[in-house]
Coordinates of C-alpha atoms in Angstrom, one line a residue:
X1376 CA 56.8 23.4 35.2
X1377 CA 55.5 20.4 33.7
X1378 CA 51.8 20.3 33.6
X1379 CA 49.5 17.9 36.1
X1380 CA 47.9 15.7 33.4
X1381 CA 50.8 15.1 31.5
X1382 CA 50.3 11.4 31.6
X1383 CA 46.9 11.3 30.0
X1384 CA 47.9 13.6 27.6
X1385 CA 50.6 12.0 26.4
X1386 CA 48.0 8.7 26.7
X1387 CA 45.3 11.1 24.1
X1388 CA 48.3 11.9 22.0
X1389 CA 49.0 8.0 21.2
X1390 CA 45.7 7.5 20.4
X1391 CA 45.3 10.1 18.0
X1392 CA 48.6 9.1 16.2
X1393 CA 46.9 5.6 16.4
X1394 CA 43.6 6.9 15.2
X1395 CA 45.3 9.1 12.5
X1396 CA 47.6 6.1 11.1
X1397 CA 44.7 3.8 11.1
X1398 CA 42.8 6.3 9.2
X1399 CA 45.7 6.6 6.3
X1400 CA 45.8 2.7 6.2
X1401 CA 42.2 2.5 5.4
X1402 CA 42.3 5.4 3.2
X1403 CA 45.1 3.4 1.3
X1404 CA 43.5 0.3 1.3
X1405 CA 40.1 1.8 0.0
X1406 CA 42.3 3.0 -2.9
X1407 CA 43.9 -0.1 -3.4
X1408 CA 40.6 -2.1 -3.7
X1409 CA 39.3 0.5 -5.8
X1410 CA 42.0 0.0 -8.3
X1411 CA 42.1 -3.4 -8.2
X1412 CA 38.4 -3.7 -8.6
X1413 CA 38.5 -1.0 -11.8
X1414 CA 41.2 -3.2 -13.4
X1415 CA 39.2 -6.5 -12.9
X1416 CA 35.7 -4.9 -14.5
X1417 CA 38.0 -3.4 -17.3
X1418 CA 39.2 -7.0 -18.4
X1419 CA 37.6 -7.9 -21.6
X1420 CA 38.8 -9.1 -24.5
X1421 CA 37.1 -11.3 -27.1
X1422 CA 39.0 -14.2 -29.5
X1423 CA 37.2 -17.0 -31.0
X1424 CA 39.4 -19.9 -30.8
X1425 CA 38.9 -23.3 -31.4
X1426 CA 41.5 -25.2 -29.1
X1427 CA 41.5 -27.5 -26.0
X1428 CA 41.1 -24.8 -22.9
X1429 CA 40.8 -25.4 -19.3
X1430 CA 36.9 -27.0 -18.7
X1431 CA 36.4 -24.0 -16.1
X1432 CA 35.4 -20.7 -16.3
X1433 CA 37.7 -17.7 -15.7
X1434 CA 34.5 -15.5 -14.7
X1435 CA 33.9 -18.1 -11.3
X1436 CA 36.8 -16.6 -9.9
X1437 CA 36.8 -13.2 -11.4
X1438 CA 33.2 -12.8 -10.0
X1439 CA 34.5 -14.3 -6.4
X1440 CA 37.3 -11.7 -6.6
X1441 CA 35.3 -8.5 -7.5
X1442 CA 32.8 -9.1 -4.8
X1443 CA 35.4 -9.7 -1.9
X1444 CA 36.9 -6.5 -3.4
X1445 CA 33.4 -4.7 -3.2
X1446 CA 32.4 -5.9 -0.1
X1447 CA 36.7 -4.8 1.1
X1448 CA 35.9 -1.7 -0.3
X1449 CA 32.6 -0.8 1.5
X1450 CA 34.1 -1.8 4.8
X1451 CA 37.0 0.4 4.0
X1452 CA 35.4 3.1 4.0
X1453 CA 32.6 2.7 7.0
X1454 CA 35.6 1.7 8.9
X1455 CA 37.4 5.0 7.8
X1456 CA 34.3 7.2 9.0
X1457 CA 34.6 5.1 12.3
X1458 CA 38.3 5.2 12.7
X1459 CA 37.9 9.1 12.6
X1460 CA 35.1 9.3 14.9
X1461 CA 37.2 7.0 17.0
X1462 CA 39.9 9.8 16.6
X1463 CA 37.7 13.0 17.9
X1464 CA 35.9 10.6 20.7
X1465 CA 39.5 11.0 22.6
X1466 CA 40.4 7.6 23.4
X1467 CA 36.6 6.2 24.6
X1468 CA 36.3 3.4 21.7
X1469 CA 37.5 0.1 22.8
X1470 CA 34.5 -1.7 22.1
X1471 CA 35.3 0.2 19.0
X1472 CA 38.9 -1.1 18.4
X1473 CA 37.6 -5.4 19.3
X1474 CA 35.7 -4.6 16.6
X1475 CA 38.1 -3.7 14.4
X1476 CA 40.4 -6.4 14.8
X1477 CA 37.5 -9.1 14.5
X1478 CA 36.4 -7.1 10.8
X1479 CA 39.9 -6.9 9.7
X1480 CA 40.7 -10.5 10.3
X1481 CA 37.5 -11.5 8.4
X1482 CA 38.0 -9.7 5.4
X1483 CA 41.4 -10.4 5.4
X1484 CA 40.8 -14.2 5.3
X1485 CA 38.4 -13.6 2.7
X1486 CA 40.1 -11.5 0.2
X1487 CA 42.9 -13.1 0.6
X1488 CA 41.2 -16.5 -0.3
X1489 CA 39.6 -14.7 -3.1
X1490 CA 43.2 -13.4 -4.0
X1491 CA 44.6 -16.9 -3.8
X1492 CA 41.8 -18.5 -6.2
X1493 CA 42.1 -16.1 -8.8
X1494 CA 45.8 -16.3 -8.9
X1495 CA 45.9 -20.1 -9.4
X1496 CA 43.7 -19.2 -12.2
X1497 CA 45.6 -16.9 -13.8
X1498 CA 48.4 -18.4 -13.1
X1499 CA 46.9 -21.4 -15.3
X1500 CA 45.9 -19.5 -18.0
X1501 CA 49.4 -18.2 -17.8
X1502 CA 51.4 -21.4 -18.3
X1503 CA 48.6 -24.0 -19.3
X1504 CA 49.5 -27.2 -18.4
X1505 CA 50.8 -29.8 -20.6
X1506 CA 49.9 -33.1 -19.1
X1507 CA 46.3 -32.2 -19.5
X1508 CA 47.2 -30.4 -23.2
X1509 CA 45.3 -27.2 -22.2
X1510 CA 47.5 -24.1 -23.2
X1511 CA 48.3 -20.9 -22.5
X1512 CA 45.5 -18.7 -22.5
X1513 CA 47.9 -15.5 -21.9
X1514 CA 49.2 -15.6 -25.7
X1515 CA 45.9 -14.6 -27.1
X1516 CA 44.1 -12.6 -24.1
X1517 CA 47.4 -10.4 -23.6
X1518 CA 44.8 -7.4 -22.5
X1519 CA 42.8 -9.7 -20.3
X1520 CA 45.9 -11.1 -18.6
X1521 CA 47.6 -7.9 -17.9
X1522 CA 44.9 -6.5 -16.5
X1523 CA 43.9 -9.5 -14.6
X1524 CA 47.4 -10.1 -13.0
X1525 CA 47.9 -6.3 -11.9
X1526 CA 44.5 -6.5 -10.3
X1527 CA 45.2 -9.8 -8.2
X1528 CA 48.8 -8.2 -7.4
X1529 CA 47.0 -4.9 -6.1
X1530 CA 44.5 -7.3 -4.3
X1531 CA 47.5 -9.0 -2.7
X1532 CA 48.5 -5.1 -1.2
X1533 CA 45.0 -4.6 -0.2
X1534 CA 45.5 -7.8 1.7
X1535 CA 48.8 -7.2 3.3
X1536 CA 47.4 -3.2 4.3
X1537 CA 44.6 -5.5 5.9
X1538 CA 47.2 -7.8 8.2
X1539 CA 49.1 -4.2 8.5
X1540 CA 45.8 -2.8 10.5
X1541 CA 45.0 -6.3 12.1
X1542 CA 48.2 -6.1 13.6
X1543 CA 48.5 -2.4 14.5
X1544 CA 44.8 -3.0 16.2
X1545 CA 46.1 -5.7 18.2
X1546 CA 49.7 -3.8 19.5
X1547 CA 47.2 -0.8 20.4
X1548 CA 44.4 -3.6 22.4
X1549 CA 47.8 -5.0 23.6
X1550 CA 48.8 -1.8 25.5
X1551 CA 45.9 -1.0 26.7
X1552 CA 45.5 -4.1 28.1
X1553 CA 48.6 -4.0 29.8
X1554 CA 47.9 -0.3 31.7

């Protein structure tokens, strides 16, 4: 015999697979800003050269990065504590879940801006640019640039895991919307 409340359990068992998959994508994407964040205070490296170089410092960026990676990561993990408090509250944390999505989408737009400067940076130090004869800063900094690139390309994850939970938020609002 099928039992009486099968409808709101099956309602408390989405939520929890909700809660639980929201929890391992902000897990993840405190991971991946951790990483990202290592790699970009690990990249040092000191030549003295005497050539025309772009009239803009690398560190602008790099700085603007690392805090919207440090600010990402905090969040991350507050919004991890929540998530699972959201998950053993049984399905009472709407307010909970608007908040969320409006979080998500702010950090998203700013790490991904943050994402988007640095790589235009990096990506000039990469190929210089010969109509202002500034070269390429990648020959000598080869350290620098490695670790530079691999943390903008984990920073791009972190932003993607971000549009990942913005989205899976707003299917989840969406449905619960709609009952």
């Amino acid at each position: 015999k099928a039992p009486v409340n099968a409808p709101a359990a099956a309602e408390r068992g989405v939520t929890w697979r909700f809660g639980f998959s929201d929890f391992l994508l902000r897990i993840s994407l405190f991971a991946s800003v951790l990483t990202a964040t290592v790699l970009l205070a690990a990249a040092n490296q000191t030549i003295v050269l005497q050539l025309p170089f772009p009239p803009f410092e690398i560190s602008r960026t790099a700085k603007y990065l690392l805090t919207a990676l440090s600010v990402t990561g905090l969040y991350s993990v507050v919004s991890s504590a929540l998530s699972l408090f959201a998950v053993f509250s049984h399905g009472k944390h709407l307010v909970l879940v608007y908040h969320f999505v409006i979080l998500d989408l702010l950090l998203l737009g700013i790490l991904s801006a943050a994402t988007g400067a640095s790589g235009a940076v990096a990506y000039l130090g990469y190929k210089g640019n010969s109509h202002t004869n500034w070269l390429k800063l990648c020959n000598r900094y080869d350290k620098f640039c490695r670790y530079v690139g691999t943390s903008i390309f984990i920073s791009l994850f972190a932003s993607v895991l971000l549009l990942l939970l913005v989205l899976r938020t707003i299917r989840s609002l969406a449905r619960k919307i709609t009952k």
